[in-house]
Coordinates of C-alpha atoms and ligand atoms in Angstrom, one line a residue:
M29 CA 0.3 -20.1 -5.9
T30 CA 2.7 -19.6 -8.9
T31 CA 6.2 -18.6 -7.9
L32 CA 8.8 -17.0 -10.3
I33 CA 12.3 -17.7 -10.0
A34 CA 15.3 -15.5 -11.0
E35 CA 18.8 -17.1 -11.1
A36 CA 22.4 -15.7 -11.6
Q37 CA 26.0 -16.1 -10.7
A38 CA 28.2 -13.5 -9.2
R39 CA 31.8 -14.2 -10.3
T40 CA 34.1 -13.3 -7.5
A41 CA 37.5 -14.1 -6.5
N42 CA 36.4 -13.2 -2.9
A43 CA 33.2 -15.1 -2.6
E44 CA 33.4 -15.9 0.8
T45 CA 33.9 -12.5 2.4
L46 CA 31.2 -11.1 -0.2
S47 CA 28.8 -13.6 0.5
A48 CA 29.2 -13.0 4.5
K49 CA 29.4 -9.4 4.0
F50 CA 25.9 -9.6 2.5
R51 CA 24.3 -12.0 4.9
E52 CA 25.3 -9.8 7.9
H53 CA 24.0 -6.6 6.1
M54 CA 20.7 -8.4 5.8
A55 CA 20.5 -9.7 8.9
E56 CA 21.3 -6.3 10.7
H57 CA 18.5 -4.7 8.5
G58 CA 16.2 -7.0 10.3
L59 CA 15.4 -9.4 7.5
E60 CA 15.1 -13.2 8.4
V61 CA 18.7 -15.5 7.0
D62 CA 18.6 -19.0 7.8
G63 CA 21.6 -21.5 7.2
T64 CA 25.2 -21.1 7.0
D65 CA 28.1 -18.8 5.6
A66 CA 28.3 -21.5 2.4
D67 CA 24.7 -21.8 2.0
Y68 CA 21.8 -19.7 3.4
R69 CA 18.3 -18.4 2.4
V70 CA 17.1 -14.8 3.3
A71 CA 13.4 -14.3 3.4
F72 CA 12.4 -10.8 1.6
P73 CA 8.8 -9.5 1.6
G74 CA 7.0 -11.8 -0.7
G75 CA 9.8 -13.9 -1.7
V76 CA 13.0 -15.8 -0.8
A77 CA 16.7 -15.5 -2.1
S78 CA 19.1 -18.7 -1.6
F79 CA 22.6 -18.0 -1.5
R80 CA 25.4 -20.8 -2.5
L81 CA 29.1 -20.4 -2.3
Q82 CA 30.9 -22.4 -5.6
A83 CA 34.1 -22.2 -6.7
G84 CA 35.0 -18.8 -7.6
A85 CA 31.2 -17.4 -7.4
I86 CA 28.1 -17.4 -5.4
A87 CA 25.1 -19.0 -6.8
L88 CA 22.0 -16.7 -6.6
R89 CA 18.4 -17.8 -6.9
I90 CA 15.1 -16.0 -6.0
E91 CA 11.8 -17.1 -5.6
A92 CA 8.9 -14.7 -5.2
I93 CA 5.3 -14.6 -5.4
N94 CA 4.7 -11.9 -8.5
A95 CA 7.2 -10.2 -11.1
E96 CA 7.5 -7.0 -8.8
R97 CA 8.7 -8.9 -5.7
L98 CA 11.0 -10.7 -7.8
A99 CA 12.5 -7.6 -9.3
E100 CA 12.5 -5.7 -6.2
A101 CA 14.8 -8.8 -4.7
Q102 CA 17.1 -8.9 -7.9
G103 CA 17.6 -5.2 -7.8
V104 CA 18.3 -5.5 -3.8
V105 CA 20.7 -8.7 -4.1
A106 CA 22.7 -7.1 -7.1
G107 CA 22.9 -3.6 -5.7
H108 CA 24.3 -4.7 -2.4
L109 CA 26.5 -7.6 -3.8
D110 CA 27.8 -4.9 -6.4
G111 CA 28.3 -2.1 -3.5
F112 CA 30.2 -4.7 -1.4
A113 CA 32.5 -5.9 -4.3
A114 CA 34.2 -2.5 -4.3
G115 CA 34.6 -2.3 -7.8
E116 CA 35.0 -5.7 -8.8
S117 CA 32.8 -6.6 -11.6
L118 CA 30.8 -9.5 -10.6
G119 CA 28.8 -10.0 -13.9
I120 CA 25.3 -10.6 -12.6
V121 CA 23.0 -11.6 -15.4
W122 CA 19.5 -12.8 -14.1
T123 CA 17.7 -15.7 -16.1
G124 CA 13.8 -17.0 -15.3
D125 CA 10.8 -17.0 -16.2
G126 CA 9.7 -14.1 -14.2
V127 CA 12.9 -11.6 -15.1
T128 CA 12.3 -8.4 -16.2
A129 CA 13.8 -7.9 -19.8
T130 CA 16.7 -5.9 -20.0
G131 CA 15.9 -2.4 -21.6
A132 CA 12.4 -2.4 -20.0
L133 CA 11.1 0.0 -17.7
P134 CA 11.7 -0.8 -14.2
H135 CA 9.0 -2.1 -12.3
N136 CA 8.4 0.7 -9.8
F137 CA 8.6 3.2 -13.0
R138 CA 5.7 4.9 -14.4
V139 CA 5.8 7.5 -17.3
T140 CA 3.2 10.3 -16.9
R141 CA 2.1 13.6 -18.7
V142 CA 1.2 16.7 -16.9
K143 CA -2.8 16.7 -17.3
R144 CA -3.7 20.0 -15.3
V145 CA -1.8 22.9 -13.7
M146 CA -3.4 24.7 -10.6
D147 CA -2.2 27.3 -8.4
V148 CA -3.1 26.1 -4.4
T149 CA -1.2 29.3 -3.2
P150 CA 0.8 32.2 -4.8
H151 CA 3.8 29.9 -4.4
M152 CA 2.4 26.4 -4.2
R153 CA 1.5 24.9 -7.6
R154 CA -0.5 21.5 -8.0
L155 CA 0.2 19.3 -11.0
T156 CA -2.4 16.8 -12.2
L157 CA -0.2 13.8 -13.7
T158 CA -1.9 11.0 -15.7
G159 CA -0.7 7.7 -16.7
E160 CA -1.3 4.0 -16.8
D161 CA -1.3 1.6 -14.1
L162 CA -1.0 4.1 -11.3
G163 CA -2.2 1.5 -8.9
R164 CA 1.1 0.9 -6.9
F165 CA 1.0 4.7 -5.7
D166 CA -2.2 4.3 -4.0
A167 CA -0.5 3.4 -0.8
E168 CA 0.7 4.3 2.9
A169 CA 3.8 5.1 1.6
M170 CA 3.5 8.6 -0.4
H171 CA 6.6 10.0 -1.4
V172 CA 8.0 9.4 -5.0
K173 CA 11.1 9.9 -6.8
I174 CA 10.3 12.6 -9.9
F175 CA 12.5 12.5 -13.3
I176 CA 12.4 15.5 -14.6
P177 CA 13.4 15.9 -18.3
A178 CA 15.9 18.5 -19.4
P179 CA 14.1 21.9 -20.0
G180 CA 13.4 23.0 -23.7
G181 CA 12.5 19.6 -25.1
D182 CA 10.8 19.2 -28.4
G183 CA 7.9 17.7 -26.9
R184 CA 9.2 13.9 -28.0
E185 CA 9.0 11.1 -24.9
P186 CA 12.4 11.2 -23.4
V187 CA 14.5 8.6 -22.7
W188 CA 13.5 7.0 -19.4
P189 CA 15.6 4.6 -17.0
H190 CA 15.9 1.0 -18.2
V191 CA 16.5 -2.2 -16.1
S192 CA 20.1 -4.0 -16.7
A193 CA 21.1 -7.4 -16.8
S194 CA 21.9 -7.2 -13.1
G195 CA 18.1 -6.1 -12.7
Q196 CA 19.3 -2.5 -11.6
P197 CA 17.8 0.6 -13.0
V198 CA 20.2 2.5 -15.1
L199 CA 19.8 6.3 -16.0
D200 CA 23.0 6.1 -18.8
G201 CA 21.5 7.9 -21.7
C202 CA 18.9 9.8 -20.0
S203 CA 18.8 13.5 -19.6
L204 CA 16.8 13.6 -16.4
T205 CA 16.8 15.1 -12.9
R206 CA 15.8 13.2 -10.1
R207 CA 14.2 14.8 -7.2
T208 CA 11.7 13.8 -4.3
Y209 CA 8.4 14.8 -3.9
T210 CA 4.6 13.5 -2.0
I211 CA 1.6 12.6 -3.8
R212 CA -0.9 14.8 -2.5
R213 CA -3.8 13.0 -3.9
I214 CA -4.3 9.7 -6.0
D215 CA -7.4 8.5 -8.2
V216 CA -6.4 5.5 -9.8
A217 CA -9.7 4.8 -11.7
A218 CA -9.4 8.2 -13.2
K219 CA -5.7 7.5 -14.0
E220 CA -4.4 10.6 -11.9
M221 CA -2.6 11.9 -9.2
D222 CA -1.8 15.5 -7.9
I223 CA 1.7 16.4 -6.6
D224 CA 2.1 20.1 -4.9
F225 CA 5.4 22.1 -6.2
V226 CA 6.8 24.8 -3.9
L227 CA 7.9 27.5 -6.2
H228 CA 11.0 28.8 -4.9
G229 CA 12.6 30.0 -8.3
D230 CA 13.6 29.4 -11.7
A231 CA 17.2 27.9 -11.1
S232 CA 15.9 24.5 -9.4
P233 CA 14.7 21.7 -11.4
G234 CA 11.8 20.7 -9.7
S235 CA 10.8 24.3 -8.9
R236 CA 11.5 25.2 -12.3
F237 CA 9.5 22.1 -14.1
A238 CA 6.3 23.5 -12.1
M239 CA 6.8 27.0 -13.0
H240 CA 6.9 26.2 -16.6
A241 CA 4.6 23.1 -16.7
R242 CA 1.9 22.9 -19.6
P243 CA -0.5 20.0 -20.2
G244 CA 1.2 17.3 -22.2
D245 CA 4.7 17.6 -20.4
W246 CA 6.3 14.3 -19.6
L247 CA 7.4 13.3 -16.0
G248 CA 8.5 10.0 -14.8
I249 CA 7.6 8.6 -11.2
S250 CA 9.2 6.1 -9.2
G251 CA 8.2 4.5 -6.1
P252 CA 6.0 4.8 -3.9
G253 CA 8.2 4.9 -0.7
G254 CA 8.5 6.3 3.2
G255 CA 5.8 8.5 4.4
D256 CA 4.8 7.1 7.9
V257 CA 3.8 9.8 10.2
P258 CA 4.2 8.2 13.7
L259 CA 0.8 8.7 16.0
R260 CA 1.8 8.0 19.6
G261 CA -0.5 9.6 22.3
W262 CA -0.5 13.3 22.1
T263 CA 1.5 14.1 18.9
L264 CA 3.2 17.0 17.6
I265 CA 3.1 17.7 13.7
G266 CA 5.0 20.2 12.1
G267 CA 6.9 21.4 8.8
D268 CA 7.4 24.2 6.1
E269 CA 5.7 24.2 2.6
T270 CA 7.5 21.2 1.5
A271 CA 5.9 19.2 4.3
L272 CA 2.3 20.6 3.8
P273 CA 1.4 17.7 1.4
V274 CA 2.5 15.3 3.9
I275 CA 0.6 17.1 6.6
A276 CA -2.4 17.6 4.8
R277 CA -2.7 13.6 4.0
A278 CA -1.8 12.9 7.7
L279 CA -4.6 15.1 9.0
E280 CA -7.0 13.4 6.9
A281 CA -6.2 10.2 7.7
M282 CA -6.1 10.9 11.6
P283 CA -8.7 9.3 13.7
Q284 CA -11.6 11.9 14.9
D285 CA -9.8 11.5 18.4
A286 CA -6.5 12.5 18.1
R287 CA -5.0 15.1 20.4
G288 CA -2.0 17.4 19.8
Q289 CA -0.7 20.7 17.8
V290 CA -0.1 21.1 14.3
L291 CA 2.5 23.8 13.5
I292 CA 3.1 24.8 10.0
E293 CA 5.4 27.7 8.6
V294 CA 5.0 29.4 5.5
A295 CA 6.2 32.4 3.8
V296 CA 3.4 34.5 4.2
A297 CA -0.2 34.5 5.3
A298 CA -1.4 33.9 1.8
E299 CA 0.1 30.6 1.7
E300 CA -1.9 29.1 4.1
Q301 CA -4.2 26.3 3.0
P302 CA -7.7 24.9 4.1
L303 CA -6.9 22.0 6.2
S304 CA -9.1 19.9 8.6
P305 CA -7.5 18.6 11.6
P306 CA -9.4 16.6 14.0
P307 CA -11.0 18.7 16.8
G308 CA -8.1 17.6 19.3
M309 CA -5.5 18.8 17.3
A310 CA -4.7 22.3 17.5
L311 CA -3.7 24.2 14.1
R312 CA -1.6 27.0 14.1
W313 CA 0.2 28.8 11.2
L314 CA 3.5 30.7 11.3
H315 CA 4.3 33.3 9.0
R316 CA 8.0 34.1 8.2
N317 CA 7.3 37.5 6.8
G318 CA 10.9 37.3 5.7
T319 CA 12.8 35.7 8.6
A320 CA 14.9 32.8 7.6
P321 CA 13.1 29.4 7.2
G322 CA 13.2 27.2 10.4
V323 CA 13.3 30.0 12.8
L324 CA 9.9 30.3 14.1
L325 CA 9.3 26.8 13.6
L326 CA 12.2 26.0 15.9
E327 CA 11.1 28.8 18.3
A328 CA 7.6 27.9 18.5
I329 CA 8.6 23.9 18.8
R330 CA 10.8 25.0 21.8
N331 CA 8.3 27.2 23.5
L332 CA 5.7 24.4 23.2
N333 CA 4.0 23.0 26.2
W334 CA 4.0 19.2 26.3
P335 CA 1.3 17.5 28.3
A336 CA 2.9 16.2 31.5
G337 CA 2.8 12.4 32.4
E338 CA 1.4 11.4 29.0
E339 CA 2.9 9.3 25.9
A340 CA 3.8 11.7 23.4
S341 CA 5.1 11.7 19.8
A342 CA 6.6 14.5 17.0
W343 CA 6.9 14.4 13.4
V344 CA 8.2 17.3 11.8
A345 CA 10.0 18.0 8.1
C346 CA 11.5 20.8 7.1
E347 CA 15.1 22.7 6.4
G348 CA 17.8 20.5 7.5
A349 CA 19.6 23.0 10.0
T350 CA 16.1 23.0 11.8
A351 CA 15.7 19.4 11.6
V352 CA 19.1 18.6 13.0
A353 CA 18.2 21.4 16.0
L354 CA 14.9 19.5 16.3
R355 CA 16.5 16.0 16.5
E356 CA 18.5 17.3 19.6
H357 CA 15.6 19.3 21.1
F358 CA 13.0 16.1 21.1
A359 CA 15.8 13.8 22.5
Q360 CA 17.3 15.8 25.3
V361 CA 15.2 18.5 26.2
V362 CA 11.5 16.9 25.8
G363 CA 12.7 13.4 26.4
L364 CA 11.1 11.9 23.8
P365 CA 12.2 8.1 23.1
R366 CA 14.1 7.8 19.9
S367 CA 11.3 5.5 18.5
H368 CA 8.8 8.5 19.3
F369 CA 9.9 11.2 16.7
R370 CA 11.0 11.9 13.5
A371 CA 12.7 15.2 12.5
V372 CA 13.5 15.1 8.8
A373 CA 15.4 17.4 6.3
Y374 CA 13.1 18.0 3.1
W375 CA 16.0 20.4 1.8
R376 CA 18.8 22.3 2.8
Q377 CA 19.6 25.6 2.5
G378 CA 22.0 26.3 -0.4
L379 CA 22.1 22.5 -1.4
A380 CA 20.7 20.8 -4.3
E381 CA 18.7 17.7 -3.8
G382 CA 21.2 14.9 -3.7
A383 CA 24.3 17.1 -3.2
G384 CA 23.9 16.3 0.5
K385 CA 22.8 13.4 2.2
A386 CA 19.2 12.7 1.3
E387 CA 16.7 11.5 3.7
A388 CA 13.5 9.4 2.5
A389 CA 11.0 9.5 4.7
Ligands
FAD418 C1 10.4 13.0 1.5 C2 10.3 14.0 0.7 C3 9.3 14.9 0.4 C4 8.9 16.2 -0.2 N1 7.8 16.3 -0.8 C5 7.9 17.5 -1.4 C6 6.5 18.1 -1.9 O1 5.7 17.8 -2.1 N2 6.5 19.1 -2.4 C7 7.6 20.2 -2.6 O2 7.4 21.5 -3.0 N3 9.1 19.9 -1.8 C8 8.9 18.4 -1.5 N4 10.0 17.8 -0.9 C9 11.3 18.9 -1.0 C10 11.8 18.7 -2.4 O3 12.5 17.6 -2.5 C11 13.4 19.9 -2.3 O4 12.6 21.2 -2.1 C12 13.7 20.0 -3.4 O5 15.3 20.2 -3.2 C13 13.2 20.4 -4.7 O6 14.3 20.6 -5.8 P1 14.2 21.6 -6.8 O7 15.1 20.9 -7.9 O8 13.3 22.7 -6.6 O9 15.6 22.4 -6.0 P2 17.2 21.6 -5.7 O10 17.6 21.9 -7.0 O11 17.1 20.5 -4.9 O12 18.0 23.2 -4.8 C14 18.5 24.4 -5.3 C15 18.4 25.4 -4.6 O13 17.2 25.4 -4.2 C16 17.2 25.8 -2.7 N5 15.7 24.9 -2.5 C17 15.2 23.5 -2.3 N6 14.0 23.4 -1.9 C18 13.5 24.5 -1.5 C19 12.6 25.6 -0.7 N7 11.6 24.4 -0.4 N8 12.4 26.6 -0.6 C20 13.6 27.4 -0.8 N9 14.9 26.9 -1.2 C21 14.7 25.9 -1.6 C22 18.3 24.4 -2.0 O14 18.5 25.0 -0.7 C23 19.2 25.0 -3.2 O15 20.0 26.1 -2.9 C24 10.3 16.4 -0.3 C25 11.4 16.2 0.4 C26 11.3 14.7 0.8 C27 12.9 14.6 1.2

């Protein structure tokens, strides 16, 4: 097997402190760390990074099984060291046989164009995107960051994020807005993927992009990430329109003997979509008909009959305040162990994505 190598120096007046912080942080995140503070290795997926203290610097060396793994580890190492350096410029410049050239597209980034536009329901628009080399998105992880060009472009290809000398993606000079969406369907051989957009108004970049999308429009995509729906015993799956793409994929992938409840809150009956859950997963649609987002979902979950004396789990994605209330409900009222539930904010009332805390699962 070939091994690709990247080497760099992080120049710092605080090499010992910085190195110790990084080492501790990696161990806290469950990565295997081996060696002393002055000379240690961290095992990454598909590679290993070594750190050696020198006078006024930390010598960095990464070995990885392919260019993607190398690039991922370079970004993690440089990103964390920069973060811990609190403003000190470390001057990390990677060299080596597999290092992505400065100025290239990030390894996890693909350029796509809109191929088809279709309305799934009155307020859910499906964009079929086409692009080269989409294989990395055909994964269990189903979420992506989309990079939306500024409206009113002249059709020319936008300036996309590029890799800096320290191996991190840079957005300087790009007029792009980043948002989080779910891949509803992917067909790598046909070079296409579908993303379903909730149309919630013309003033928000994600919704606006979908409302005005035409074949040929540019869209950058990076990822994938997150996307696990835990299945432990009897399962509650719930959410609003933004969670529908995940829920649809989760139901398609479920074993036929899965048991539980699916609760989906949508604006009105016309927003329901055909879904085929396994026979033991009871599906119930909740229609807001003007009530505030999350109210009906929270109420239905609070009134749910959980099976007695059986292992149970829950996954719900919805508006932020409802997600907070649900986390409390699952932990304190239902008594689910922390490992058995997720209640995730997919959007926050009155806040654009990134204006509050982002959640990536
Ligand atoms: C992991 C993950 C996966 C997601 N997958 C999808 C997906 O596949 N499809 C999808 O449509 N969304 C999805 N979302 C939700 C989406 O990222 C947010 O709705 C995002 O805010 C949309 O960006 P925007 O530019 O349209 O609005 P923003 O600029 O982020 O927000 C502007 C305003 O719009 C409001 N707003 C945002 N979303 C909604 C909404 N759904 N209904 C009403 N008001 C809203 C905000 O409160 C804010 O006031 C996902 C989110 C996460 C975290």
